[in-house]
Coordinates of C-alpha atoms in Angstrom, one line a residue:
Chain I
M223 CA 62.9 -43.1 -55.9
S224 CA 60.3 -40.5 -55.1
F225 CA 57.5 -42.6 -56.5
L226 CA 58.7 -45.5 -54.2
R227 CA 58.8 -43.1 -51.2
V228 CA 55.3 -41.8 -51.8
L229 CA 54.0 -45.4 -52.1
E230 CA 55.7 -46.4 -48.9
M231 CA 54.5 -43.3 -46.9
L232 CA 50.9 -43.9 -48.1
G233 CA 51.2 -47.6 -47.1
V234 CA 52.6 -46.6 -43.7
A235 CA 49.6 -44.3 -43.0
V236 CA 47.0 -46.8 -44.1
F237 CA 48.6 -49.7 -42.1
A238 CA 49.0 -47.5 -39.0
I239 CA 45.2 -46.8 -39.2
S240 CA 44.5 -50.5 -39.5
G241 CA 46.9 -51.3 -36.7
A242 CA 45.2 -48.7 -34.4
L243 CA 41.8 -50.1 -35.2
A244 CA 43.0 -53.6 -34.4
A245 CA 44.3 -52.2 -31.0
G246 CA 41.0 -50.6 -30.4
R247 CA 39.2 -53.9 -30.9
K248 CA 41.5 -55.4 -28.3
S249 CA 40.9 -52.4 -25.9
L250 CA 44.6 -51.6 -25.5
D251 CA 45.8 -48.4 -23.9
L252 CA 47.0 -45.4 -25.9
V253 CA 50.6 -46.6 -25.8
G254 CA 49.5 -50.0 -26.9
V255 CA 47.6 -48.3 -29.8
V256 CA 50.8 -46.5 -30.9
V257 CA 52.9 -49.6 -30.5
T258 CA 50.5 -51.7 -32.5
A259 CA 50.1 -49.0 -35.2
T260 CA 53.9 -48.6 -35.5
V261 CA 54.6 -52.4 -35.6
T262 CA 51.9 -53.0 -38.2
A263 CA 53.2 -50.1 -40.3
I264 CA 56.9 -50.7 -40.2
G265 CA 57.2 -54.4 -39.5
G266 CA 57.2 -55.6 -43.1
G267 CA 59.6 -52.9 -44.4
T268 CA 61.9 -53.4 -41.4
L269 CA 62.2 -57.1 -41.9
R270 CA 62.8 -56.5 -45.7
D271 CA 65.5 -54.0 -44.9
L272 CA 67.3 -56.3 -42.5
L273 CA 67.1 -59.3 -44.9
L274 CA 68.5 -57.1 -47.7
D275 CA 71.0 -55.4 -45.5
R276 CA 69.7 -52.0 -46.4
H277 CA 70.9 -49.5 -43.8
P278 CA 69.8 -47.3 -42.4
V279 CA 66.4 -49.0 -42.1
F280 CA 63.8 -47.0 -43.9
W281 CA 62.2 -45.4 -40.9
I282 CA 65.6 -44.5 -39.4
A283 CA 66.6 -42.9 -42.7
D284 CA 63.3 -41.0 -43.0
T285 CA 61.7 -40.3 -39.6
A286 CA 58.8 -38.7 -41.4
N287 CA 57.4 -42.2 -41.5
L288 CA 57.2 -42.2 -37.7
W289 CA 55.4 -38.9 -37.5
V290 CA 52.9 -40.1 -40.1
I291 CA 52.3 -43.2 -38.0
F292 CA 51.8 -41.3 -34.7
A293 CA 49.4 -38.8 -36.5
A294 CA 47.5 -41.7 -38.1
A295 CA 47.2 -43.6 -34.8
L296 CA 46.1 -40.6 -32.8
G297 CA 43.9 -39.4 -35.6
T298 CA 42.2 -42.8 -35.6
V299 CA 41.5 -42.7 -31.9
V300 CA 40.0 -39.2 -32.0
W301 CA 38.1 -39.7 -35.2
S302 CA 36.6 -43.1 -34.3
R303 CA 35.2 -41.6 -31.1
R304 CA 32.9 -39.4 -33.2
W305 CA 32.3 -41.6 -36.1
R306 CA 32.4 -45.4 -36.3
P307 CA 34.4 -46.6 -39.4
P308 CA 32.3 -49.0 -41.3
E309 CA 33.8 -52.5 -41.6
R310 CA 34.0 -52.0 -45.3
S311 CA 36.3 -49.0 -45.1
L312 CA 38.8 -51.0 -42.9
A313 CA 38.9 -53.7 -45.4
V314 CA 39.6 -51.2 -48.2
A315 CA 42.3 -49.5 -46.1
D316 CA 44.0 -52.8 -45.4
A317 CA 43.8 -53.9 -49.0
L318 CA 45.3 -50.7 -50.2
G319 CA 48.1 -50.8 -47.6
L320 CA 48.8 -54.4 -48.6
A321 CA 49.0 -53.4 -52.3
L322 CA 51.3 -50.5 -51.7
F323 CA 53.7 -52.3 -49.4
T324 CA 53.9 -55.4 -51.5
I325 CA 54.7 -53.7 -54.8
S326 CA 57.1 -51.2 -53.1
G327 CA 58.8 -54.1 -51.4
A328 CA 59.1 -56.0 -54.7
Q329 CA 60.6 -52.9 -56.4
I330 CA 63.2 -52.5 -53.7
A331 CA 64.2 -56.2 -54.1
E332 CA 64.4 -55.6 -57.8
A333 CA 66.5 -52.5 -57.4
A334 CA 68.8 -54.7 -55.2
G335 CA 69.4 -56.8 -58.3
L336 CA 67.5 -59.8 -57.0
G337 CA 65.8 -62.4 -59.2
G338 CA 62.1 -63.4 -59.6
V339 CA 61.5 -65.7 -56.7
V340 CA 63.2 -63.5 -54.2
V341 CA 61.4 -60.4 -55.5
V342 CA 58.1 -62.3 -55.0
I343 CA 59.0 -63.4 -51.5
M344 CA 60.4 -60.0 -50.5
G345 CA 57.3 -58.1 -51.8
T346 CA 54.9 -60.5 -50.1
L347 CA 56.9 -60.4 -46.9
T348 CA 56.9 -56.5 -47.0
G349 CA 53.1 -56.6 -47.4
V350 CA 52.2 -59.2 -44.8
A351 CA 54.9 -59.3 -42.1
G352 CA 53.7 -56.1 -40.3
G353 CA 50.3 -57.7 -39.9
V354 CA 51.8 -61.0 -38.8
I355 CA 53.9 -59.3 -36.1
R356 CA 50.7 -57.3 -35.0
D357 CA 48.8 -60.6 -34.7
V358 CA 51.6 -62.3 -32.8
L359 CA 51.8 -59.4 -30.3
T360 CA 48.1 -59.4 -29.8
A361 CA 48.1 -63.2 -29.4
E362 CA 46.1 -64.0 -32.5
I363 CA 47.0 -66.6 -35.2
P364 CA 48.3 -64.5 -38.0
M365 CA 45.9 -63.9 -40.9
V366 CA 48.4 -65.4 -43.4
M367 CA 48.1 -68.7 -41.6
R368 CA 44.4 -68.9 -41.0
R369 CA 41.9 -70.4 -43.4
G370 CA 39.9 -67.6 -44.9
P371 CA 39.8 -65.2 -47.9
I372 CA 43.1 -65.2 -49.8
Y373 CA 45.7 -62.8 -48.5
A374 CA 49.3 -63.7 -49.3
T375 CA 48.1 -65.2 -52.6
A376 CA 46.8 -61.8 -53.7
C377 CA 50.3 -60.4 -53.1
I378 CA 52.0 -63.1 -55.0
A379 CA 49.6 -62.7 -57.9
G380 CA 50.0 -58.9 -58.0
I381 CA 53.8 -59.2 -58.0
V382 CA 53.6 -61.6 -60.9
V383 CA 51.3 -59.2 -62.8
Y384 CA 53.8 -56.4 -62.1
L385 CA 56.8 -58.4 -63.2
L386 CA 55.1 -59.5 -66.4
L387 CA 53.8 -56.1 -67.3
E388 CA 57.0 -54.2 -66.7
M389 CA 58.5 -56.2 -69.6
A390 CA 55.9 -54.4 -71.9
I391 CA 54.9 -51.1 -70.3
P392 CA 56.6 -48.4 -68.2
R393 CA 57.6 -49.5 -64.7
E394 CA 55.2 -47.0 -62.9
A395 CA 52.2 -48.2 -64.9
A396 CA 53.1 -51.8 -64.2
A397 CA 53.4 -51.0 -60.5
L398 CA 50.0 -49.4 -60.5
A399 CA 48.5 -52.4 -62.3
G400 CA 50.2 -54.8 -59.8
M401 CA 48.8 -52.8 -56.9
A402 CA 45.3 -52.7 -58.5
A403 CA 45.5 -56.4 -58.9
I404 CA 46.4 -57.0 -55.3
A405 CA 43.7 -54.7 -53.9
A406 CA 41.1 -56.0 -56.3
L407 CA 41.9 -59.6 -55.6
R408 CA 41.9 -59.1 -51.8
L409 CA 38.6 -57.2 -51.8
A410 CA 37.0 -59.7 -54.2
A411 CA 38.3 -62.5 -51.9
I412 CA 36.5 -60.9 -48.9
L413 CA 33.3 -60.2 -50.9
W414 CA 33.0 -63.7 -52.4
D415 CA 35.0 -65.6 -49.8
L416 CA 37.6 -66.8 -52.3
T417 CA 39.9 -69.3 -50.6
V418 CA 42.8 -71.6 -51.4
P419 CA 42.3 -75.4 -50.9
V420 CA 43.1 -76.7 -47.4
F421 CA 45.6 -79.4 -46.5
S422 CA 44.4 -81.3 -43.6
L423 CA 46.1 -84.1 -41.7
P424 CA 44.7 -85.9 -38.7
D425 CA 46.5 -84.6 -35.6
R426 CA 48.3 -87.7 -34.4
R427 CA 51.0 -86.3 -32.3
G428 CA 51.9 -88.4 -29.3
Chain L
M199 CA 82.2 -75.2 -48.3
S200 CA 80.4 -77.6 -50.6
F201 CA 80.0 -80.0 -47.7
L202 CA 78.3 -77.3 -45.7
R203 CA 76.0 -76.5 -48.6
V204 CA 74.9 -80.1 -49.1
L205 CA 74.2 -80.3 -45.3
E206 CA 72.1 -77.1 -45.4
M207 CA 70.1 -78.2 -48.5
L208 CA 69.3 -81.5 -46.9
G209 CA 68.3 -79.9 -43.7
V210 CA 66.1 -77.4 -45.6
A211 CA 64.3 -80.2 -47.4
V212 CA 63.7 -82.2 -44.2
F213 CA 62.5 -79.2 -42.2
A214 CA 60.2 -78.1 -45.0
I215 CA 58.6 -81.5 -44.9
S216 CA 58.2 -81.3 -41.1
G217 CA 56.8 -77.8 -41.5
A218 CA 54.3 -78.9 -44.1
L219 CA 53.2 -81.8 -42.0
A220 CA 52.7 -79.4 -39.0
A221 CA 50.6 -77.2 -41.2
G222 CA 48.5 -80.2 -42.3
R223 CA 47.8 -81.0 -38.7
K224 CA 46.6 -77.4 -38.3
S225 CA 44.5 -77.7 -41.5
L226 CA 46.0 -74.6 -43.1
D227 CA 45.4 -73.8 -46.7
L228 CA 48.1 -74.4 -49.4
V229 CA 49.6 -71.0 -49.0
G230 CA 49.8 -71.5 -45.3
V231 CA 51.5 -74.9 -45.9
V232 CA 54.2 -73.3 -48.1
V233 CA 54.6 -70.4 -45.6
T234 CA 55.0 -72.8 -42.7
A235 CA 57.4 -75.0 -44.6
T236 CA 59.5 -72.0 -45.7
V237 CA 59.6 -70.4 -42.2
T238 CA 60.5 -73.7 -40.6
A239 CA 63.2 -74.4 -43.1
I240 CA 64.8 -71.0 -43.4
G241 CA 64.0 -69.4 -40.0
G242 CA 67.0 -70.7 -38.1
G243 CA 69.6 -70.0 -40.8
T244 CA 68.1 -66.6 -41.5
L245 CA 68.4 -65.5 -37.9
R246 CA 72.0 -66.9 -37.8
D247 CA 72.9 -64.9 -40.9
L248 CA 71.4 -61.7 -39.6
L249 CA 73.1 -62.1 -36.2
L250 CA 76.5 -62.9 -37.9
D251 CA 76.0 -60.1 -40.5
R252 CA 76.3 -62.7 -43.3
H253 CA 74.9 -61.1 -46.5
P254 CA 73.3 -62.0 -48.7
V255 CA 71.3 -64.3 -46.4
F256 CA 71.7 -68.0 -47.5
W257 CA 68.4 -68.4 -49.3
I258 CA 68.9 -65.1 -51.2
A259 CA 72.4 -66.1 -52.2
D260 CA 71.2 -69.5 -53.3
T261 CA 67.6 -69.6 -54.3
A262 CA 67.8 -73.3 -54.9
N263 CA 66.9 -73.6 -51.2
L264 CA 63.5 -72.0 -52.0
W265 CA 62.8 -74.4 -54.8
V266 CA 63.7 -77.3 -52.6
I267 CA 61.3 -76.0 -50.0
F268 CA 58.4 -75.5 -52.5
A269 CA 59.0 -79.0 -53.9
A270 CA 59.2 -80.6 -50.5
A271 CA 56.1 -78.8 -49.3
L272 CA 54.0 -79.6 -52.3
G273 CA 55.4 -83.1 -52.5
T274 CA 54.3 -83.6 -48.9
V275 CA 50.8 -82.5 -49.7
V276 CA 50.5 -84.8 -52.7
W277 CA 52.3 -87.8 -51.1
S278 CA 50.4 -87.7 -47.8
R279 CA 47.1 -87.9 -49.6
R280 CA 48.0 -91.3 -50.8
W281 CA 50.0 -92.6 -47.9
R282 CA 49.9 -91.5 -44.3
P283 CA 53.4 -90.9 -42.9
P284 CA 53.9 -92.9 -39.7
E285 CA 54.5 -90.7 -36.7
R286 CA 57.9 -92.4 -36.4
S287 CA 59.1 -91.1 -39.8
L288 CA 58.2 -87.5 -38.8
A289 CA 60.3 -87.8 -35.7
V290 CA 63.2 -89.2 -37.6
A291 CA 62.9 -86.4 -40.3
D292 CA 62.8 -83.7 -37.6
A293 CA 65.7 -85.2 -35.7
L294 CA 67.8 -85.4 -38.9
G295 CA 66.9 -81.8 -39.8
L296 CA 67.8 -80.7 -36.3
A297 CA 71.2 -82.5 -36.5
L298 CA 72.0 -81.1 -40.0
F299 CA 71.1 -77.5 -39.2
T300 CA 72.7 -77.4 -35.8
I301 CA 76.1 -78.7 -36.9
S302 CA 76.1 -76.6 -40.1
G303 CA 75.2 -73.5 -38.0
A304 CA 78.0 -74.3 -35.6
Q305 CA 80.5 -74.7 -38.5
I306 CA 79.4 -71.3 -40.0
A307 CA 79.9 -69.6 -36.6
E308 CA 83.4 -71.3 -36.4
A309 CA 84.3 -70.2 -39.9
A310 CA 83.4 -66.6 -38.8
G311 CA 86.1 -67.0 -36.2
L312 CA 83.8 -67.1 -33.2
G313 CA 84.6 -68.9 -29.9
G314 CA 83.1 -71.9 -28.1
V315 CA 80.1 -70.4 -26.4
V316 CA 78.9 -68.4 -29.4
V317 CA 79.4 -71.5 -31.7
V318 CA 77.2 -73.5 -29.3
I319 CA 74.5 -70.8 -29.2
M320 CA 74.6 -70.1 -33.0
G321 CA 74.4 -73.8 -33.8
T322 CA 71.6 -74.5 -31.4
L323 CA 69.8 -71.4 -32.7
T324 CA 70.2 -72.5 -36.3
G325 CA 68.7 -75.8 -35.3
V326 CA 65.8 -74.7 -33.2
A327 CA 64.8 -71.2 -34.3
G328 CA 62.9 -72.3 -37.4
G329 CA 60.7 -74.6 -35.3
V330 CA 60.2 -71.8 -32.7
I331 CA 59.0 -69.4 -35.4
R332 CA 56.7 -72.1 -36.8
D333 CA 55.2 -72.7 -33.4
V334 CA 54.8 -69.0 -32.7
L335 CA 53.0 -68.5 -36.0
T336 CA 50.7 -71.4 -35.4
A337 CA 50.1 -70.2 -31.8
E338 CA 51.7 -73.1 -30.0
I339 CA 54.2 -72.8 -27.1
P340 CA 57.5 -73.5 -28.8
M341 CA 58.9 -77.0 -28.3
V342 CA 62.1 -75.6 -26.8
M343 CA 60.2 -74.0 -24.0
R344 CA 57.8 -76.9 -23.2
R345 CA 58.6 -79.7 -20.8
G346 CA 59.1 -82.9 -22.7
P347 CA 61.8 -85.0 -24.3
I348 CA 65.1 -83.0 -24.6
Y349 CA 65.5 -80.9 -27.7
A350 CA 67.9 -78.0 -27.4
T351 CA 69.9 -80.1 -25.0
A352 CA 70.6 -82.6 -27.8
C353 CA 71.9 -79.7 -30.0
I354 CA 74.2 -78.4 -27.3
A355 CA 75.5 -81.9 -26.6
G356 CA 76.1 -82.6 -30.3
I357 CA 78.0 -79.4 -30.8
V358 CA 80.2 -80.1 -27.8
V359 CA 80.9 -83.6 -29.3
Y360 CA 81.8 -82.0 -32.6
L361 CA 84.1 -79.3 -31.0
L362 CA 85.9 -81.9 -29.0
L363 CA 86.3 -84.5 -31.8
E364 CA 87.6 -82.0 -34.4
M365 CA 90.6 -81.5 -32.2
A366 CA 91.4 -85.2 -32.8
I367 CA 89.9 -86.3 -36.1
P368 CA 89.1 -84.6 -39.5
R369 CA 86.4 -81.9 -39.4
E370 CA 84.0 -83.7 -41.7
A371 CA 84.2 -86.9 -39.5
A372 CA 83.7 -84.8 -36.4
A373 CA 80.7 -83.1 -38.0
L374 CA 79.1 -86.4 -38.9
A375 CA 79.7 -87.7 -35.3
G376 CA 78.1 -84.5 -33.9
M377 CA 75.1 -84.9 -36.1
A378 CA 74.8 -88.6 -35.2
A379 CA 74.9 -87.6 -31.5
I380 CA 72.2 -85.0 -32.0
A381 CA 69.8 -87.3 -34.0
A382 CA 70.5 -90.3 -31.7
L383 CA 70.0 -88.2 -28.5
R384 CA 66.8 -86.7 -29.8
L385 CA 65.3 -90.0 -30.9
A386 CA 66.4 -91.7 -27.7
A387 CA 64.7 -88.8 -25.8
I388 CA 61.5 -89.4 -27.6
L389 CA 61.6 -93.2 -27.2
W390 CA 62.5 -93.2 -23.5
D391 CA 61.1 -89.8 -22.6
L392 CA 64.5 -88.4 -21.5
T393 CA 63.9 -85.0 -19.8
V394 CA 65.8 -82.2 -18.1
P395 CA 64.8 -81.3 -14.5
V396 CA 62.1 -78.7 -14.1
F397 CA 62.3 -75.4 -12.3
S398 CA 59.0 -74.6 -10.7
L399 CA 58.0 -71.5 -8.8
P400 CA 54.6 -70.8 -7.4
D401 CA 52.8 -68.3 -9.6
R402 CA 52.5 -65.3 -7.3
R403 CA 52.0 -62.5 -9.7
G404 CA 49.5 -59.9 -8.4
Chain X
M295 CA 82.2 -46.5 -23.3
S296 CA 83.1 -48.3 -20.1
F297 CA 80.1 -46.6 -18.4
L298 CA 77.8 -48.0 -21.1
R299 CA 79.3 -51.5 -20.8
V300 CA 78.8 -51.5 -17.0
L301 CA 75.2 -50.4 -17.4
E302 CA 74.6 -53.1 -20.0
M303 CA 76.1 -55.9 -18.0
L304 CA 74.1 -54.9 -14.9
G305 CA 70.9 -54.8 -17.0
V306 CA 71.8 -58.2 -18.5
A307 CA 72.1 -59.8 -15.0
V308 CA 68.9 -58.2 -13.7
F309 CA 66.9 -59.2 -16.8
A310 CA 68.3 -62.7 -16.7
I311 CA 67.1 -63.1 -13.2
S312 CA 63.6 -61.8 -14.1
G313 CA 63.5 -64.1 -17.1
A314 CA 64.6 -67.1 -15.0
L315 CA 61.8 -66.3 -12.4
A316 CA 59.3 -66.0 -15.2
A317 CA 60.4 -69.4 -16.5
G318 CA 60.0 -70.8 -13.0
R319 CA 56.5 -69.6 -12.8
K320 CA 55.8 -71.4 -16.0
S321 CA 57.5 -74.6 -14.7
L322 CA 59.9 -74.9 -17.6
D323 CA 62.9 -77.3 -17.5
L324 CA 66.4 -76.0 -16.9
V325 CA 67.1 -75.5 -20.6
G326 CA 63.9 -73.5 -20.9
V327 CA 65.0 -71.5 -17.9
V328 CA 68.4 -70.6 -19.5
V329 CA 66.7 -69.9 -22.9
T330 CA 64.1 -67.6 -21.3
A331 CA 66.8 -65.8 -19.2
T332 CA 69.0 -65.4 -22.3
V333 CA 66.2 -64.2 -24.5
T334 CA 64.9 -61.7 -21.9
A335 CA 68.4 -60.4 -21.3
I336 CA 69.7 -60.1 -24.8
G337 CA 66.5 -59.7 -26.9
G338 CA 66.2 -55.9 -26.7
G339 CA 69.9 -55.2 -27.2
T340 CA 70.1 -57.7 -30.1
L341 CA 67.2 -56.1 -31.9
R342 CA 68.7 -52.7 -31.4
D343 CA 72.1 -53.8 -32.8
L344 CA 70.4 -55.4 -35.8
L345 CA 68.3 -52.3 -36.5
L346 CA 71.4 -50.0 -36.1
D347 CA 73.6 -52.4 -38.1
R348 CA 76.0 -52.6 -35.1
H349 CA 78.2 -55.7 -35.7
P350 CA 79.3 -57.8 -34.0
V351 CA 76.1 -57.8 -31.9
F352 CA 76.9 -56.9 -28.3
W353 CA 76.9 -60.4 -26.8
I354 CA 79.0 -61.8 -29.7
A355 CA 81.5 -59.0 -29.2
D356 CA 81.6 -59.5 -25.5
T357 CA 80.7 -63.1 -24.4
A358 CA 81.0 -62.1 -20.8
N359 CA 77.4 -61.1 -21.2
L360 CA 76.5 -64.8 -21.8
W361 CA 78.4 -66.1 -18.8
V362 CA 76.7 -63.4 -16.6
I363 CA 73.3 -64.7 -17.9
F364 CA 74.1 -68.3 -17.3
A365 CA 75.4 -67.6 -13.8
A366 CA 72.3 -65.4 -13.0
A367 CA 69.9 -68.0 -14.3
L368 CA 71.4 -70.9 -12.5
G369 CA 72.0 -68.8 -9.4
T370 CA 68.3 -67.9 -9.5
V371 CA 67.3 -71.6 -9.6
V372 CA 69.6 -72.6 -6.7
W373 CA 68.8 -69.5 -4.6
S374 CA 65.1 -69.6 -5.0
R375 CA 64.9 -73.2 -3.8
R376 CA 66.2 -72.0 -0.4
W377 CA 64.6 -68.6 -0.2
R378 CA 61.5 -67.3 -2.0
P379 CA 62.1 -63.9 -3.5
P380 CA 59.4 -61.6 -2.4
E381 CA 57.3 -60.2 -5.3
R382 CA 58.5 -56.7 -4.4
S383 CA 62.2 -57.6 -5.1
L384 CA 61.2 -58.9 -8.6
A385 CA 59.4 -55.7 -9.4
V386 CA 62.4 -53.7 -8.3
A387 CA 64.8 -55.9 -10.3
D388 CA 62.6 -55.6 -13.4
A389 CA 62.3 -51.8 -13.0
L390 CA 66.1 -51.5 -12.6
G391 CA 66.8 -53.6 -15.7
L392 CA 64.3 -51.6 -17.7
A393 CA 65.9 -48.4 -16.6
L394 CA 69.5 -49.6 -17.4
F395 CA 68.6 -51.0 -20.8
T396 CA 66.5 -48.1 -21.9
I397 CA 69.0 -45.4 -21.2
S398 CA 72.0 -47.5 -22.5
G399 CA 70.0 -48.1 -25.7
A400 CA 69.2 -44.4 -26.0
Q401 CA 72.9 -43.6 -25.6
I402 CA 73.9 -46.1 -28.2
A403 CA 71.4 -44.6 -30.7
E404 CA 72.7 -41.1 -29.8
A405 CA 76.3 -42.2 -30.3
A406 CA 75.2 -43.5 -33.8
G407 CA 74.2 -39.9 -34.6
L408 CA 70.5 -40.4 -34.6
G409 CA 67.9 -37.8 -33.8
G410 CA 65.3 -37.4 -31.0
V411 CA 62.5 -39.7 -32.1
V412 CA 64.7 -42.6 -33.1
V413 CA 66.7 -42.3 -29.8
V414 CA 63.4 -42.5 -27.9
I415 CA 62.2 -45.5 -30.0
M416 CA 65.6 -47.3 -29.8
G417 CA 65.9 -46.8 -26.1
T418 CA 62.4 -48.0 -25.4
L419 CA 62.8 -51.0 -27.7
T420 CA 66.1 -51.9 -26.0
G421 CA 64.2 -51.8 -22.7
V422 CA 61.1 -53.6 -23.6
A423 CA 61.8 -56.0 -26.5
G424 CA 63.5 -58.7 -24.4
G425 CA 60.4 -59.0 -22.3
V426 CA 58.2 -58.9 -25.4
I427 CA 60.1 -61.9 -26.9
R428 CA 60.0 -63.7 -23.5
D429 CA 56.2 -63.2 -23.4
V430 CA 55.7 -64.3 -27.0
L431 CA 57.8 -67.5 -26.4
T432 CA 55.9 -68.4 -23.2
A433 CA 52.6 -67.6 -25.0
E434 CA 51.5 -64.6 -23.0
I435 CA 50.3 -61.3 -24.4
P436 CA 53.3 -59.0 -24.0
M437 CA 53.2 -56.6 -21.1
V438 CA 53.7 -53.6 -23.4
M439 CA 50.4 -54.4 -25.0
R440 CA 48.3 -55.3 -22.0
R441 CA 46.4 -52.8 -20.0
G442 CA 48.0 -52.3 -16.6
P443 CA 50.6 -50.1 -14.9
I444 CA 52.5 -48.0 -17.3
Y445 CA 55.6 -49.7 -18.7
A446 CA 56.8 -48.4 -22.1
T447 CA 55.5 -44.9 -21.1
A448 CA 58.1 -44.9 -18.2
C449 CA 60.9 -45.6 -20.7
I450 CA 59.7 -42.8 -23.0
A451 CA 59.5 -40.3 -20.1
G452 CA 62.9 -41.3 -18.8
I453 CA 64.6 -40.9 -22.2
V454 CA 63.0 -37.4 -22.5
V455 CA 64.3 -36.5 -19.0
Y456 CA 67.8 -37.7 -20.1
L457 CA 67.7 -35.8 -23.4
L458 CA 66.6 -32.6 -21.7
L459 CA 69.1 -32.9 -18.8
E460 CA 72.1 -33.6 -20.9
M461 CA 71.8 -30.2 -22.4
A462 CA 72.5 -28.7 -19.0
I463 CA 74.4 -31.3 -16.9
P464 CA 77.1 -33.9 -17.7
R465 CA 76.0 -36.9 -19.7
E466 CA 76.6 -39.4 -16.9
A467 CA 74.5 -37.4 -14.5
A468 CA 71.7 -37.0 -17.0
A469 CA 71.8 -40.8 -17.7
L470 CA 71.5 -41.6 -14.0
A471 CA 68.6 -39.1 -13.7
G472 CA 66.9 -40.7 -16.7
M473 CA 67.3 -44.1 -15.2
A474 CA 66.1 -43.0 -11.8
A475 CA 63.0 -41.5 -13.5
I476 CA 62.2 -44.8 -15.3
A477 CA 62.6 -47.0 -12.3
A478 CA 60.7 -44.5 -10.0
L479 CA 57.9 -44.1 -12.5
R480 CA 57.6 -47.9 -13.1
L481 CA 57.6 -48.7 -9.4
A482 CA 55.1 -45.8 -8.7
A483 CA 52.9 -47.2 -11.5
I484 CA 52.9 -50.6 -9.8
L485 CA 52.3 -49.2 -6.3
W486 CA 49.5 -46.8 -7.3
D487 CA 48.3 -48.5 -10.5
L488 CA 49.1 -45.6 -12.8
T489 CA 47.7 -46.3 -16.2
V490 CA 47.3 -44.8 -19.6
P491 CA 43.7 -44.2 -21.0
V492 CA 42.3 -47.1 -23.0
F493 CA 41.1 -47.0 -26.6
S494 CA 38.2 -49.4 -27.0
L495 CA 36.3 -50.2 -30.2
P496 CA 33.5 -52.8 -30.4
D497 CA 34.8 -55.9 -32.1
R498 CA 32.9 -56.0 -35.3
R499 CA 34.9 -58.3 -37.4
G500 CA 32.9 -60.6 -39.7

């Protein structure tokens, strides 16, 4: 349980930073920055907890998550005024947050006694939903839906790696391997523009 | 209960197809197609289950729903490469899905002991929310909000038909009549452009 | 409890009117008007109830809320055809609804035994989430995210006023003072364009 909590807290911090940076690119005010950071950081886990009927929801149960988010958001504002984060560091932060959230979400679904396909969906949803809500609130088409380097696919692949490996090696090692797979796949996808084939129909709505 | 489950599964398949086709019109990648199909197919029922505190949520309780969605989404991709679905078939599929989801949602609210107005809202929400989430994720104004052929109105009318008829005839027959009313109203609305009066205020925001 | 219920019902009516007026500015049809009014009026409280696992959700437990919304929405349509509401009255209505919902949400979180930061978040969320959902559905960037006169900040300040005062004076008086603070701050913000500093990063996404 403490391993899960550490993962989740780390993911929360990293996603809060990525949310604050997204808000900065949209020139939101400081409240908007904190809202975006919070929604990005807790959106996926909150949706997971609601769907699995886990109460109290993780950030109500452990408000340290909220203080981590506020610190990360305000730290990002202060810090980025002195030093511009290179694009690469953002991508790495986002890939790490994605990896941490996805595997911790999958583990929580597993701990709830759920089977393979629901574990995959719940892990992926924990990883991507915060970013989806962030994109909806800032009026962008969510990254999961856009054509571009693979995103949700990396989560799915990493969870499968985790589920297969934990049959052979200790759960913590399998979790680390699953996270490494997600982060590596996502970063490789950005570097080499790995994509999934597109399905295109002519738009023939009346 | 098995009658409800069959309805829901049919609605899931039909809405997954309509979601996959919407994704194709947006040229999403295959993951985006599956996500859109899934969200369209389970969004309404999931929101209903969360609001009614029904756990596990229907697709966690019965993962067959998910396999039906994946099969329907991938089948749509493969099938539409060989043969273009006529616009009319999409409209019929969507009208049927709407009818199935709306009445099954109303029946679930009824089974939870809820009264008339909540049954109407919960049925309508089960019918339309998946499409609303799909439209939000693909950055369109949801169909429920747009001016155009009646949509939510057909759901409301069909539920009222169902609630009135079940006082006189067996519940299954009333359900079928309610569904027929929804599908017929929706298709008639498309054919003859039936609309609801518009409320228009000048935009005088500062 | 009856004090809370009266607050909530008043907030529901006021927010339904503001939702109906927003729908009128978008020229939605009458169903769209009722949907927008309903979503604006119950969105925040519904999200609060789901997050706090309060079931049945307030408008399922007390359907009078729904009738108030329908009456307020239809009343707005009829009434605004004869007499145009001045922009000022809308701003006042919205500020009152915000104040009522925010403090009632904070009180509900308090009654659930939650601590300071969660009370602030839950109150703010109860106040602003309905408007956020309304804006997402009508494809606008939510007011909370936009630069402009302070909005969520007024909620946060009012909850802090309430939490501090209730240590010294009776809870009802503290609640009224908190609400007055929110409404006053929000109206002052509109009048004198009070804003929160902006965080702006160059958009350097690939």
